Amino acid sequence: MFDPHASESIRYQGTEVPVFNILYLNNKGVLSAKRVAVYHTEPGRNLVYGHQITVAADAEPLTSEYPTFVSLRTDRVIDVFDTPEEAVTAFEHAEARYADRIQHIKSAPGYHGPKLPQDYSFKVCFTGFSKADKAGLTELAESAGMKVVTGVSASLDFLCCGDNAGWSKMKKANELGVSLVRHEQIRLLVETGELPESYAEVQ
């Protein structure tokens, strides 16, 4: 059973994957303590993919009972801990303990995320959504000029993953260097022209 609340590792689709307790800063300056089950790493882009539970944060939502899919920037991880309790304690004292590290992350080039052109000529594939949700997202994307496709290929710009996304498409996207995003990120792209690399960065 998928239960990162209690385990230090879980089995996901037959594979043992580790669970980490981390202190994380997103590009909006929101600090949070998380438990993250990591399925895939992409060191060249400083990204990890998996599921998260937020156990403490300085902005809503404060906690999450159910794990959500996430991609996180490893260069924005402030520290890693043995237990979630240690991560929460570090979160409560982060301003004093990690002031230098937080400032270092905030001053890094590209901290606020890339600004994308306004033509929205991107190719996106939606997977893991209900039929109704997928139809709504398809309409939103197409109204903004994006091309919606059903398969993953090297020409795909974004694989937008719902809660029921299958690992096979995610794995293929990773292998081809295609960005994995959540629907909130696509909505933010349509509204503002900005696409943060992490789902946590739009929470």
Coordinates of C-alpha atoms in Angstrom, one line a residue:
M1 CA 0.0 0.0 0.0
F2 CA 1.2 3.5 -0.8
D3 CA 1.8 5.0 2.7
P4 CA 4.7 7.5 2.9
H5 CA 3.2 8.6 6.3
A6 CA 4.8 5.7 8.1
S7 CA 7.4 4.1 5.8
E8 CA 11.0 5.0 5.0
S9 CA 10.5 3.2 1.6
I10 CA 7.5 2.0 -0.3
R11 CA 6.8 -0.3 -3.2
Y12 CA 5.4 1.4 -6.3
Q13 CA 4.6 -0.7 -9.3
G14 CA 6.8 -3.5 -8.1
T15 CA 9.8 -1.3 -7.3
E16 CA 11.2 -0.3 -3.9
V17 CA 11.5 3.5 -3.8
P18 CA 12.9 5.7 -0.9
V19 CA 10.9 8.2 1.1
F20 CA 12.7 11.4 2.2
N21 CA 11.9 14.0 4.8
I22 CA 13.0 17.4 3.5
L23 CA 12.8 21.1 4.2
Y24 CA 12.0 22.8 0.8
L25 CA 11.8 26.4 -0.5
N26 CA 9.7 27.0 -3.6
N27 CA 10.1 29.9 -6.0
K28 CA 7.4 32.0 -4.3
G29 CA 9.3 31.9 -1.0
V30 CA 7.0 29.3 0.6
L31 CA 8.9 27.1 3.0
S32 CA 7.6 23.6 3.8
A33 CA 8.5 20.3 5.4
K34 CA 7.6 17.3 3.2
R35 CA 7.8 13.6 3.0
V36 CA 8.6 12.7 -0.6
A37 CA 8.6 9.2 -2.2
V38 CA 11.1 9.6 -5.1
Y39 CA 10.5 7.5 -8.2
H40 CA 12.9 9.1 -10.7
T41 CA 15.8 11.6 -10.6
E42 CA 17.0 13.8 -13.4
P43 CA 20.4 15.1 -12.1
G44 CA 21.2 17.2 -15.2
R45 CA 18.1 19.4 -14.5
N46 CA 18.2 19.2 -10.7
L47 CA 14.8 17.5 -10.7
V48 CA 13.2 14.6 -8.8
Y49 CA 9.8 13.1 -9.5
G50 CA 7.5 11.3 -7.1
H51 CA 4.7 11.8 -4.6
Q52 CA 4.7 14.2 -1.6
I53 CA 2.9 14.8 1.6
T54 CA 3.3 18.3 3.1
V55 CA 3.6 18.1 6.9
A56 CA 4.2 21.8 7.6
A57 CA 4.2 24.9 5.5
D58 CA 4.1 28.7 5.9
A59 CA 1.2 29.0 3.5
E60 CA -1.9 27.0 2.6
P61 CA -2.4 24.1 2.3
L62 CA -0.7 23.5 5.7
T63 CA -1.0 19.7 5.6
S64 CA -2.0 17.0 3.1
E65 CA -3.6 13.8 4.1
Y66 CA -3.2 12.2 0.7
P67 CA 0.0 12.1 -1.4
T68 CA 0.1 14.2 -4.6
F69 CA 2.4 13.9 -7.6
V70 CA 5.2 16.4 -7.6
S71 CA 8.4 17.4 -9.3
L72 CA 10.9 19.2 -7.1
R73 CA 14.1 21.1 -7.7
T74 CA 16.9 19.5 -5.7
D75 CA 18.8 22.8 -5.5
R76 CA 15.9 24.2 -3.5
V77 CA 16.1 21.5 -0.8
I78 CA 17.3 23.2 2.3
D79 CA 18.0 20.0 4.3
V80 CA 17.2 16.3 4.6
F81 CA 16.1 14.6 7.9
D82 CA 15.8 11.1 9.3
T83 CA 12.2 11.6 10.5
P84 CA 9.2 13.8 9.6
E85 CA 9.3 15.1 13.2
E86 CA 12.8 16.4 12.7
A87 CA 11.7 18.1 9.4
V88 CA 8.8 19.8 11.2
T89 CA 11.1 21.0 14.0
A90 CA 13.6 22.4 11.5
F91 CA 10.7 24.1 9.7
E92 CA 9.7 25.8 13.0
H93 CA 13.2 27.2 13.5
A94 CA 14.2 27.6 9.8
E95 CA 14.7 31.4 9.9
A96 CA 17.4 31.1 12.5
R97 CA 19.0 27.8 11.5
Y98 CA 18.9 28.2 7.7
A99 CA 19.0 32.0 7.0
D100 CA 22.2 31.7 4.8
R101 CA 20.9 28.7 2.9
I102 CA 17.6 30.3 2.2
Q103 CA 19.3 33.5 1.0
H104 CA 21.6 31.5 -1.2
I105 CA 18.6 29.8 -2.9
K106 CA 16.7 33.0 -3.4
S107 CA 19.7 34.7 -5.0
A108 CA 20.4 31.9 -7.5
P109 CA 19.8 32.8 -11.2
G110 CA 16.4 31.6 -12.4
Y111 CA 15.0 31.3 -8.9
H112 CA 11.7 32.9 -9.9
G113 CA 11.2 30.6 -12.8
P114 CA 11.5 31.1 -16.6
K115 CA 9.3 33.6 -18.5
L116 CA 7.8 31.9 -21.5
P117 CA 6.7 33.5 -24.8
Q118 CA 3.1 34.4 -25.1
D119 CA 2.3 32.4 -28.2
Y120 CA 1.6 29.2 -26.2
S121 CA 2.7 27.1 -29.2
F122 CA 3.3 24.1 -27.0
K123 CA 2.4 20.5 -27.4
V124 CA 0.8 18.9 -24.3
C125 CA -0.5 15.5 -23.4
F126 CA -3.0 15.0 -20.5
T127 CA -2.9 11.7 -18.6
G128 CA -4.4 10.3 -15.4
F129 CA -7.6 12.6 -15.5
S130 CA -11.3 11.8 -15.5
K131 CA -12.9 12.1 -18.9
A132 CA -14.6 15.4 -17.9
D133 CA -11.5 16.9 -16.4
K134 CA -9.5 16.0 -19.4
A135 CA -12.0 17.5 -21.7
G136 CA -11.9 20.8 -19.7
L137 CA -8.2 20.9 -19.7
T138 CA -8.1 20.1 -23.5
E139 CA -10.4 23.0 -24.2
L140 CA -8.3 25.4 -22.0
A141 CA -5.1 24.4 -23.7
E142 CA -6.5 24.5 -27.2
S143 CA -8.1 27.9 -26.6
A144 CA -4.6 29.2 -25.7
G145 CA -3.2 27.9 -28.9
M146 CA -1.6 24.7 -27.6
K147 CA -1.7 21.4 -29.5
V148 CA -3.1 18.5 -27.4
V149 CA -1.9 15.0 -28.3
T150 CA -2.6 11.6 -26.8
G151 CA 0.9 10.1 -27.0
V152 CA 4.4 10.8 -25.6
S153 CA 7.1 11.7 -28.1
A154 CA 10.3 13.7 -28.2
S155 CA 8.4 16.6 -29.7
L156 CA 6.1 16.8 -26.7
D157 CA 6.6 19.9 -24.5
F158 CA 4.6 18.9 -21.4
L159 CA 3.1 15.7 -20.0
C160 CA 0.4 16.9 -17.7
C161 CA -0.2 14.3 -15.0
G162 CA -3.4 13.7 -13.0
D163 CA -3.6 11.7 -9.8
N164 CA -4.1 8.5 -11.8
A165 CA -1.3 8.9 -14.2
G166 CA 0.5 5.7 -15.2
W167 CA 4.2 5.4 -14.6
S168 CA 4.9 4.1 -18.2
K169 CA 4.0 7.4 -19.8
M170 CA 5.9 9.3 -17.0
K171 CA 8.9 7.1 -17.5
K172 CA 8.9 7.6 -21.3
A173 CA 8.6 11.4 -20.8
N174 CA 11.5 11.4 -18.4
E175 CA 13.7 9.4 -20.9
L176 CA 12.8 11.8 -23.7
G177 CA 13.4 14.9 -21.5
V178 CA 9.8 16.0 -21.6
S179 CA 8.7 18.1 -18.6
L180 CA 6.1 16.6 -16.2
V181 CA 3.6 19.1 -14.9
R182 CA 0.3 19.3 -13.0
H183 CA -2.8 20.9 -14.3
E184 CA -2.3 23.9 -12.0
Q185 CA 0.9 24.6 -13.8
I186 CA -0.8 24.5 -17.2
R187 CA -3.5 26.9 -15.9
L188 CA -0.8 29.3 -14.6
L189 CA 0.9 29.2 -18.0
V190 CA -2.3 30.1 -19.7
E191 CA -3.0 32.9 -17.2
T192 CA 0.5 34.4 -16.8
G193 CA 2.9 33.0 -19.3
E194 CA 5.0 31.5 -16.5
L195 CA 5.5 27.8 -15.9
P196 CA 7.3 26.9 -12.6
E197 CA 9.2 23.6 -12.8
S198 CA 7.6 22.3 -9.6
Y199 CA 3.9 21.7 -8.8
A200 CA 4.8 22.8 -5.2
E201 CA 5.7 26.2 -6.7
V202 CA 2.0 26.9 -7.6
Q203 CA 0.6 25.8 -4.2

